[in-house]
């Protein structure tokens, strides 16, 4: 509503309703922001834990790979690596947190079938394969957590922006409008009361 809205009781009711709606909207936005923030903080903690685990697992995996390269030869290990089947068991769904869609990655952790003969390889190759399987699983988890955190952060920014607009612009505007219309109506009532008193005095005289 415009601040220059004509001061009538009908417009006062509309302004009060709009003020109440804006205030309720701000409360809901603030609650949504707090819920999303809690979710985001939890995801950040998860990401830190997973990242630490990935770093340790990567270190072990590369050490195992180095041993396999030394014992079997880099070219032989590369040939085996290219023969590994592509993992197509990853499925991505979504779930909603306060209207924010975040990814839910589902993956079948069953290790792929061996593509090489055990008699022609060393234990170091098996160790490297298992270590990199762990890295893959952790990377899938980390990608889901980080993507979720990114989307939540974007939603928090939008929610905060809307909450600030309601708090600093919309609500003060309607508060001013309600005050202006109320003052105008009270002034009209005083003028009407004074006019009626004058008319009554003139009649009595």
XYZ file of C-alpha atoms in Angstrom:
205
model
C 0.000 0.000 0.000
C 1.090 3.542 -0.702
C 2.009 5.756 2.257
C -0.334 8.355 0.767
C -3.288 5.948 0.881
C -6.513 7.785 1.678
C -7.113 7.553 5.459
C -10.258 5.474 5.876
C -11.199 2.786 8.370
C -11.220 0.246 5.544
C -7.677 1.160 4.522
C -6.616 1.055 8.194
C -7.887 -2.523 8.462
C -6.049 -3.445 5.253
C -2.848 -1.830 6.501
C -3.043 -3.634 9.859
C -3.670 -6.957 8.100
C -0.712 -6.362 5.800
C 1.460 -5.442 8.792
C 0.443 -8.603 10.639
C 1.131 -10.713 7.529
C 4.553 -9.114 7.017
C 5.441 -9.636 10.693
C 4.373 -13.276 10.510
C 6.406 -13.687 7.308
C 9.487 -12.281 9.023
C 9.117 -14.706 11.951
C 8.791 -17.649 9.536
C 11.779 -16.489 7.474
C 13.867 -16.124 10.625
C 12.912 -19.636 11.765
C 13.712 -21.037 8.321
C 17.108 -19.307 8.327
C 17.963 -20.749 11.761
C 16.950 -24.280 10.734
C 18.994 -24.061 7.528
C 21.971 -22.701 9.469
C 21.874 -25.659 11.863
C 21.744 -28.049 8.918
C 24.644 -26.231 7.251
C 26.812 -26.348 10.378
C 26.194 -30.082 10.635
C 27.195 -30.593 7.000
C 30.356 -28.546 7.461
C 31.391 -30.767 10.375
C 30.672 -33.874 8.279
C 32.704 -32.487 5.379
C 35.698 -31.861 7.645
C 35.585 -35.422 9.007
C 35.212 -36.968 5.544
C 37.982 -34.792 4.100
C 40.368 -35.883 6.848
C 39.495 -39.516 6.193
C 39.946 -39.040 2.441
C 43.391 -37.499 2.942
C 44.530 -40.443 5.077
C 43.017 -42.996 2.672
C 44.534 -41.290 -0.376
C 47.949 -41.437 1.262
C 47.591 -45.169 1.918
C 46.211 -45.788 -1.582
C 49.073 -44.020 -3.350
C 51.652 -45.846 -1.219
C 50.024 -49.143 -2.206
C 49.968 -48.031 -5.859
C 53.670 -47.158 -5.698
C 54.434 -50.631 -4.372
C 52.357 -52.226 -7.136
C 54.119 -50.115 -9.800
C 57.511 -51.190 -8.456
C 56.627 -54.871 -8.150
C 54.584 -55.239 -11.376
C 55.663 -52.339 -13.534
C 53.800 -49.123 -14.354
C 52.658 -50.280 -17.823
C 51.182 -53.523 -16.468
C 49.317 -51.662 -13.722
C 48.000 -49.138 -16.282
C 46.675 -51.951 -18.478
C 44.829 -53.448 -15.526
C 43.447 -50.007 -14.578
C 42.022 -49.444 -18.075
C 40.349 -52.861 -17.957
C 38.357 -51.987 -14.832
C 34.614 -51.632 -15.602
C 32.884 -48.268 -15.261
C 30.822 -47.961 -12.090
C 27.256 -47.096 -13.152
C 25.564 -47.911 -9.842
C 25.505 -44.315 -8.587
C 21.988 -42.855 -8.375
C 21.123 -39.305 -7.407
C 17.830 -38.375 -5.770
C 16.838 -35.275 -3.831
C 15.313 -34.486 -0.470
C 13.851 -31.225 0.746
C 14.912 -29.203 3.787
C 12.573 -26.240 4.297
C 11.949 -26.078 0.553
C 15.625 -26.435 -0.402
C 16.303 -29.445 -2.621
C 19.582 -31.152 -1.713
C 21.101 -34.229 -3.378
C 20.837 -37.700 -1.903
C 23.420 -39.963 -3.537
C 22.791 -43.693 -3.448
C 25.553 -46.105 -4.379
C 25.919 -49.859 -4.389
C 29.168 -50.465 -2.459
C 29.649 -53.930 -3.957
C 33.205 -54.008 -5.349
C 33.506 -54.722 -9.089
C 34.547 -58.164 -10.290
C 38.265 -58.728 -10.725
C 39.531 -58.164 -14.277
C 42.948 -59.684 -13.701
C 44.325 -63.062 -12.676
C 45.516 -63.400 -9.113
C 48.462 -65.610 -10.059
C 49.963 -62.898 -12.297
C 49.737 -60.051 -9.764
C 50.934 -59.161 -6.302
C 49.178 -58.426 -3.034
C 50.132 -54.751 -3.408
C 47.795 -54.454 -6.407
C 44.856 -55.851 -4.430
C 45.675 -53.490 -1.585
C 45.786 -50.493 -3.938
C 42.448 -51.485 -5.515
C 40.739 -51.774 -2.119
C 42.224 -48.495 -0.922
C 41.001 -46.647 -4.010
C 37.562 -48.231 -3.567
C 37.478 -46.586 -0.130
C 38.558 -43.294 -1.707
C 35.683 -43.576 -4.195
C 33.121 -44.192 -1.471
C 34.396 -41.265 0.593
C 34.485 -38.998 -2.460
C 30.849 -39.819 -3.207
C 29.904 -38.931 0.369
C 31.951 -35.730 0.295
C 30.446 -34.609 -3.022
C 26.942 -35.082 -1.604
C 27.754 -33.194 1.607
C 29.557 -30.327 -0.136
C 26.844 -29.933 -2.784
C 24.183 -29.935 -0.063
C 26.120 -27.333 1.917
C 26.467 -25.140 -1.175
C 22.732 -25.257 -1.873
C 21.850 -24.591 1.761
C 24.221 -21.607 1.844
C 22.510 -20.168 -1.235
C 19.084 -20.688 0.310
C 20.246 -19.051 3.555
C 21.431 -15.985 1.628
C 18.068 -15.672 -0.143
C 16.136 -16.204 3.094
C 18.271 -13.637 4.925
C 17.749 -11.130 2.117
C 13.965 -11.578 2.268
C 13.942 -11.397 6.058
C 15.964 -8.170 5.968
C 13.593 -6.689 3.387
C 10.608 -7.490 5.593
C 12.301 -6.206 8.763
C 13.876 -3.039 7.361
C 11.486 -2.022 4.584
C 8.087 -3.717 4.498
C 7.267 -3.795 8.219
C 8.392 -0.182 8.921
C 6.412 0.973 5.872
C 3.190 -0.602 7.129
C 3.862 0.595 10.678
C 4.177 4.149 9.361
C 1.056 3.726 7.249
C -0.981 2.430 10.206
C 0.248 5.334 12.356
C -0.541 7.921 9.669
C -4.032 6.608 9.003
C -4.755 6.262 12.743
C -3.610 9.842 13.392
C -5.659 11.134 10.460
C -8.790 9.317 11.616
C -8.320 10.540 15.195
C -7.879 14.089 13.894
C -11.089 13.741 11.875
C -12.904 12.435 14.952
C -11.691 15.425 16.992
C -12.771 17.818 14.260
C -16.156 16.128 14.031
C -16.528 16.219 17.814
C -15.667 19.925 17.854
C -18.079 20.623 14.989
C -20.902 18.808 16.783
C -20.207 20.753 19.982
C -20.398 24.032 18.072
C -23.673 22.981 16.429
C -25.128 21.940 19.787
C -24.049 25.226 21.387
C -25.643 27.183 18.558
C -28.882 25.231 18.974
C -28.896 25.742 22.736
C -28.385 29.461 22.317
